[in-house]
Amino acid sequence: MTEVVVVTGYEVLAEVYEWLISDAKLPPAEFAASFDDVLNLLPSNAHVLDCSCGTGQLAVGLAGRGMQVVATDASEAMVRRTAELSEEFGASVRAVRANWEELPDHFQDNTFDMVFCVGNSLHHAAGATGRGAALESMSRLLRPGGRLVLTSRTWELVRARGSRLEISDRLVRRNGRDAVVVYRWEIARHWEEEHHIEIAIAQVDATGLVLVRSELLSCWPYRYEELEVELHRVGLQTELSTFDLEAENYMVVASKV
């Protein structure tokens, strides 16, 4: 027997999001440690914003290092789960529901030493206009000399592979339950058009019952060179980039001029 739940947004996936996080990054301390190179540039009590916090692993890991951490997400369910994880670890994290454009309504300009926008989240901003507005908000909140840390899929690779179905080749175990993760990609004809990703997590319990939680997400891909131009336009200068056309993902660290 299979039960299927389908909605749009991250409200359903928030409940099973840990199946999408790699084993290495599931513990908050390990997630934070994956950014050691950039975190070493900060004082231990730095003010940091994780503005696409998901279920809070990074934010909680940063707070565990003594940093002053704020976590935001457009999904109310993600913010709730971040608050729950913070309580579980005894971490001091302020969790706020806000999308990128709303950030200046919640925080003063020049507030943070570092802003994180990780987990391949920026593609959910609606096209070049939405992406520019998101980056502008993040830049405004950074102090002069502060840094934006952004991770992204290599969309040049994603689009080259076309529309497709990707089924993971192994079970992922979380909370004593196994699941198969499935991605269905709808690649539009042109870069600037709305694309879609449907993510499904099929959990199998001890009785053989399969529960599928699925969401159809909109995304607007971008080329790396476009991102570089957009960062410069909002007053950010790239200090580090791991972009490689052959790699699945990359990181950019850009400082506020």
Short mmCIF file of C-alpha atoms in Angstrom, two decimals:
data_model
loop_
_atom_site.label_atom_id
_atom_site.label_comp_id
_atom_site.label_asym_id
_atom_site.label_seq_id
_atom_site.Cartn_x
_atom_site.Cartn_y
_atom_site.Cartn_z
CA MET A 1 0.00 0.00 0.00
CA THR A 2 1.30 3.45 -0.89
CA GLU A 3 0.10 6.82 0.40
CA VAL A 4 1.06 9.90 -1.61
CA VAL A 5 1.09 13.48 -0.34
CA VAL A 6 1.71 16.22 -2.94
CA VAL A 7 1.72 20.02 -2.40
CA THR A 8 3.81 22.95 -3.58
CA GLY A 9 6.40 24.74 -1.43
CA TYR A 10 8.62 23.16 1.22
CA GLU A 11 5.89 22.58 3.80
CA VAL A 12 5.72 18.80 3.26
CA LEU A 13 9.42 18.24 2.53
CA ALA A 14 10.28 20.09 5.73
CA GLU A 15 9.04 17.08 7.68
CA VAL A 16 11.39 14.68 5.88
CA TYR A 17 14.15 17.06 4.81
CA GLU A 18 16.87 15.13 6.64
CA TRP A 19 16.66 12.46 3.92
CA LEU A 20 17.98 15.11 1.51
CA ILE A 21 20.97 16.04 3.69
CA SER A 22 24.12 13.97 3.28
CA ASP A 23 25.28 11.76 6.14
CA ALA A 24 28.39 13.92 6.52
CA LYS A 25 26.39 17.14 7.03
CA LEU A 26 23.50 15.86 9.13
CA PRO A 27 25.18 16.59 12.51
CA PRO A 28 25.13 20.40 12.98
CA ALA A 29 28.79 20.56 14.04
CA GLU A 30 29.84 18.69 10.89
CA PHE A 31 27.72 20.90 8.63
CA ALA A 32 29.37 23.99 10.10
CA ALA A 33 32.81 22.37 9.82
CA SER A 34 32.33 22.03 6.05
CA PHE A 35 32.72 25.83 5.94
CA ASP A 36 35.81 25.99 8.17
CA ASP A 37 37.85 27.88 5.58
CA VAL A 38 35.49 30.86 5.58
CA LEU A 39 34.52 30.63 9.25
CA ASN A 40 38.16 31.00 10.22
CA LEU A 41 37.92 34.56 8.88
CA LEU A 42 35.42 35.46 11.62
CA PRO A 43 35.70 36.24 15.33
CA SER A 44 34.05 33.60 17.52
CA ASN A 45 31.19 35.93 18.45
CA ALA A 46 30.45 37.08 14.90
CA HIS A 47 26.91 38.01 13.85
CA VAL A 48 25.83 35.54 11.17
CA LEU A 49 22.66 35.10 9.10
CA ASP A 50 21.64 31.82 7.49
CA CYS A 51 18.97 33.09 5.10
CA SER A 52 17.95 29.74 3.60
CA CYS A 53 18.20 27.75 6.80
CA GLY A 54 16.20 24.64 5.91
CA THR A 55 15.90 22.50 9.04
CA GLY A 56 18.67 24.38 10.82
CA GLN A 57 21.73 22.12 10.78
CA LEU A 58 24.10 24.90 9.71
CA ALA A 59 22.57 27.56 11.96
CA VAL A 60 22.73 25.29 15.02
CA GLY A 61 26.30 24.28 14.16
CA LEU A 62 27.35 27.93 13.92
CA ALA A 63 25.68 28.78 17.23
CA GLY A 64 27.59 25.90 18.80
CA ARG A 65 30.77 27.79 17.95
CA GLY A 66 29.63 30.81 19.97
CA MET A 67 28.42 32.93 17.06
CA GLN A 68 25.34 35.14 17.22
CA VAL A 69 23.08 33.39 14.71
CA VAL A 70 19.84 34.31 13.00
CA ALA A 71 18.15 31.75 10.75
CA THR A 72 15.47 32.65 8.20
CA ASP A 73 13.51 30.72 5.61
CA ALA A 74 10.46 31.36 3.44
CA SER A 75 8.89 28.15 4.77
CA GLU A 76 7.12 28.35 8.13
CA ALA A 77 7.64 24.60 8.57
CA MET A 78 11.40 24.94 8.02
CA VAL A 79 11.59 27.74 10.58
CA ARG A 80 9.67 25.61 13.09
CA ARG A 81 12.00 22.66 12.57
CA THR A 82 15.04 24.95 12.96
CA ALA A 83 13.66 26.19 16.29
CA GLU A 84 13.08 22.58 17.39
CA LEU A 85 16.63 21.56 16.46
CA SER A 86 18.02 24.60 18.30
CA GLU A 87 16.13 23.58 21.42
CA GLU A 88 17.31 19.97 21.09
CA PHE A 89 20.97 21.07 21.01
CA GLY A 90 20.58 23.90 23.52
CA ALA A 91 21.71 26.38 20.84
CA SER A 92 20.83 30.07 20.83
CA VAL A 93 19.38 30.66 17.35
CA ARG A 94 16.79 33.28 16.48
CA ALA A 95 14.53 31.72 13.83
CA VAL A 96 12.39 34.01 11.66
CA ARG A 97 10.06 33.30 8.74
CA ALA A 98 11.08 35.65 5.93
CA ASN A 99 11.84 35.39 2.25
CA TRP A 100 14.84 37.19 0.80
CA GLU A 101 12.97 40.33 -0.19
CA GLU A 102 11.56 40.66 3.34
CA LEU A 103 14.94 40.52 5.09
CA PRO A 104 15.41 44.33 5.24
CA ASP A 105 12.03 44.55 7.00
CA HIS A 106 13.39 42.44 9.86
CA PHE A 107 17.03 43.54 10.15
CA GLN A 108 18.95 46.78 9.86
CA ASP A 109 21.47 47.35 7.10
CA ASN A 110 25.11 46.52 7.91
CA THR A 111 24.12 44.06 10.65
CA PHE A 112 25.95 40.82 9.84
CA ASP A 113 29.58 39.79 9.44
CA MET A 114 28.60 36.88 7.23
CA VAL A 115 25.46 35.80 5.36
CA PHE A 116 24.96 32.21 4.22
CA CYS A 117 22.73 31.30 1.29
CA VAL A 118 23.51 27.61 0.87
CA GLY A 119 21.81 24.36 -0.05
CA ASN A 120 21.28 25.36 -3.69
CA SER A 121 18.45 27.69 -2.73
CA LEU A 122 18.96 30.80 -4.87
CA HIS A 123 17.38 29.20 -7.93
CA HIS A 124 13.99 29.49 -6.22
CA ALA A 125 14.15 33.29 -6.70
CA ALA A 126 11.89 34.16 -9.65
CA GLY A 127 14.18 34.87 -12.57
CA ALA A 128 16.83 37.54 -12.94
CA THR A 129 14.63 40.18 -11.28
CA GLY A 130 13.88 38.03 -8.23
CA ARG A 131 17.47 36.83 -7.97
CA GLY A 132 18.76 40.40 -8.13
CA ALA A 133 16.33 41.49 -5.40
CA ALA A 134 17.41 38.58 -3.20
CA LEU A 135 21.10 39.36 -3.62
CA GLU A 136 20.43 43.06 -2.99
CA SER A 137 18.74 42.22 0.32
CA MET A 138 21.62 40.01 1.41
CA SER A 139 24.18 42.65 0.47
CA ARG A 140 22.34 45.36 2.39
CA LEU A 141 22.48 43.33 5.59
CA LEU A 142 26.24 42.77 5.40
CA ARG A 143 28.64 45.08 7.15
CA PRO A 144 31.32 46.66 4.92
CA GLY A 145 33.90 43.93 4.42
CA GLY A 146 31.36 41.26 5.40
CA ARG A 147 31.00 38.18 3.22
CA LEU A 148 28.23 36.33 1.44
CA VAL A 149 28.75 32.56 1.23
CA LEU A 150 26.63 31.01 -1.51
CA THR A 151 26.43 27.48 -2.86
CA SER A 152 24.79 26.54 -6.14
CA ARG A 153 24.16 23.70 -8.50
CA THR A 154 26.11 23.91 -11.73
CA TRP A 155 23.07 24.71 -13.82
CA GLU A 156 25.04 24.43 -17.03
CA LEU A 157 25.30 20.68 -16.27
CA VAL A 158 21.70 20.35 -15.11
CA ARG A 159 20.29 21.85 -18.29
CA ALA A 160 22.62 19.87 -20.55
CA ARG A 161 21.14 16.63 -19.15
CA GLY A 162 17.59 17.65 -20.03
CA SER A 163 14.31 16.58 -18.45
CA ARG A 164 14.69 13.28 -16.63
CA LEU A 165 13.91 11.08 -13.66
CA GLU A 166 16.69 10.41 -11.14
CA ILE A 167 16.20 7.61 -8.60
CA SER A 168 18.82 7.18 -5.88
CA ASP A 169 20.70 3.89 -6.10
CA ARG A 170 20.69 3.23 -2.37
CA LEU A 171 18.36 3.50 0.60
CA VAL A 172 18.88 6.39 2.99
CA ARG A 173 18.26 5.62 6.68
CA ARG A 174 17.02 8.33 9.03
CA ASN A 175 15.24 7.95 12.38
CA GLY A 176 15.17 4.18 12.00
CA ARG A 177 13.38 4.34 8.62
CA ASP A 178 14.63 3.72 5.11
CA ALA A 179 13.70 5.83 2.11
CA VAL A 180 14.41 6.18 -1.59
CA VAL A 181 14.89 9.74 -2.89
CA VAL A 182 13.60 10.60 -6.38
CA TYR A 183 14.12 13.78 -8.41
CA ARG A 184 12.03 14.55 -11.50
CA TRP A 185 13.45 17.39 -13.57
CA GLU A 186 11.37 19.47 -15.98
CA ILE A 187 13.87 21.48 -18.00
CA ALA A 188 12.36 24.37 -19.96
CA ARG A 189 13.50 25.21 -23.46
CA HIS A 190 15.09 28.55 -22.51
CA TRP A 191 17.27 29.52 -19.56
CA GLU A 192 15.01 32.37 -18.42
CA GLU A 193 11.84 30.25 -18.32
CA GLU A 194 10.44 28.66 -15.18
CA HIS A 195 11.76 25.15 -14.60
CA HIS A 196 10.41 22.54 -12.16
CA ILE A 197 11.87 19.96 -9.82
CA GLU A 198 9.64 17.40 -8.18
CA ILE A 199 11.29 15.79 -5.17
CA ALA A 200 9.81 12.62 -3.72
CA ILE A 201 10.89 10.76 -0.59
CA ALA A 202 9.48 7.23 -0.47
CA GLN A 203 9.74 5.90 3.09
CA VAL A 204 9.40 2.20 3.81
CA ASP A 205 8.34 1.09 7.29
CA ALA A 206 8.80 -2.29 8.99
CA THR A 207 5.44 -3.56 7.72
CA GLY A 208 6.30 -2.79 4.11
CA LEU A 209 4.04 0.27 3.92
CA VAL A 210 5.41 2.94 1.59
CA LEU A 211 4.70 6.61 2.37
CA VAL A 212 5.62 9.02 -0.41
CA ARG A 213 6.01 12.70 0.38
CA SER A 214 6.41 14.82 -2.72
CA GLU A 215 6.56 18.49 -3.69
CA LEU A 216 6.75 20.22 -7.05
CA LEU A 217 9.12 23.18 -6.81
CA SER A 218 9.63 26.05 -9.24
CA CYS A 219 13.13 27.19 -10.11
CA TRP A 220 14.88 29.64 -12.39
CA PRO A 221 18.42 28.50 -13.31
CA TYR A 222 21.28 30.83 -14.10
CA ARG A 223 24.70 30.68 -15.65
CA TYR A 224 27.74 31.23 -13.47
CA GLU A 225 28.78 34.32 -15.41
CA GLU A 226 25.33 35.82 -14.78
CA LEU A 227 25.72 35.27 -11.06
CA GLU A 228 29.10 37.01 -11.09
CA VAL A 229 27.59 40.06 -12.80
CA GLU A 230 24.65 40.15 -10.39
CA LEU A 231 26.93 39.95 -7.35
CA HIS A 232 28.99 42.86 -8.66
CA ARG A 233 25.83 44.85 -9.34
CA VAL A 234 24.82 44.73 -5.65
CA GLY A 235 28.26 45.73 -4.38
CA LEU A 236 29.80 42.30 -3.79
CA GLN A 237 33.24 41.29 -5.03
CA THR A 238 34.11 37.62 -5.49
CA GLU A 239 36.98 36.50 -3.27
CA LEU A 240 36.72 32.76 -3.83
CA SER A 241 34.94 30.56 -6.36
CA THR A 242 35.06 26.79 -6.78
CA PHE A 243 33.08 26.88 -10.04
CA ASP A 244 34.00 24.08 -12.43
CA LEU A 245 31.88 23.12 -15.42
CA GLU A 246 32.58 19.46 -14.64
CA ALA A 247 31.50 19.65 -10.97
CA GLU A 248 27.94 19.23 -9.73
CA ASN A 249 28.05 22.15 -7.28
CA TYR A 250 30.18 25.15 -6.43
CA MET A 251 30.68 27.75 -3.73
CA VAL A 252 31.19 31.48 -4.07
CA VAL A 253 32.46 33.77 -1.31
CA ALA A 254 31.94 37.45 -2.07
CA SER A 255 32.81 40.44 0.13
CA LYS A 256 30.91 43.70 0.46
CA VAL A 257 32.93 46.53 -1.03
#
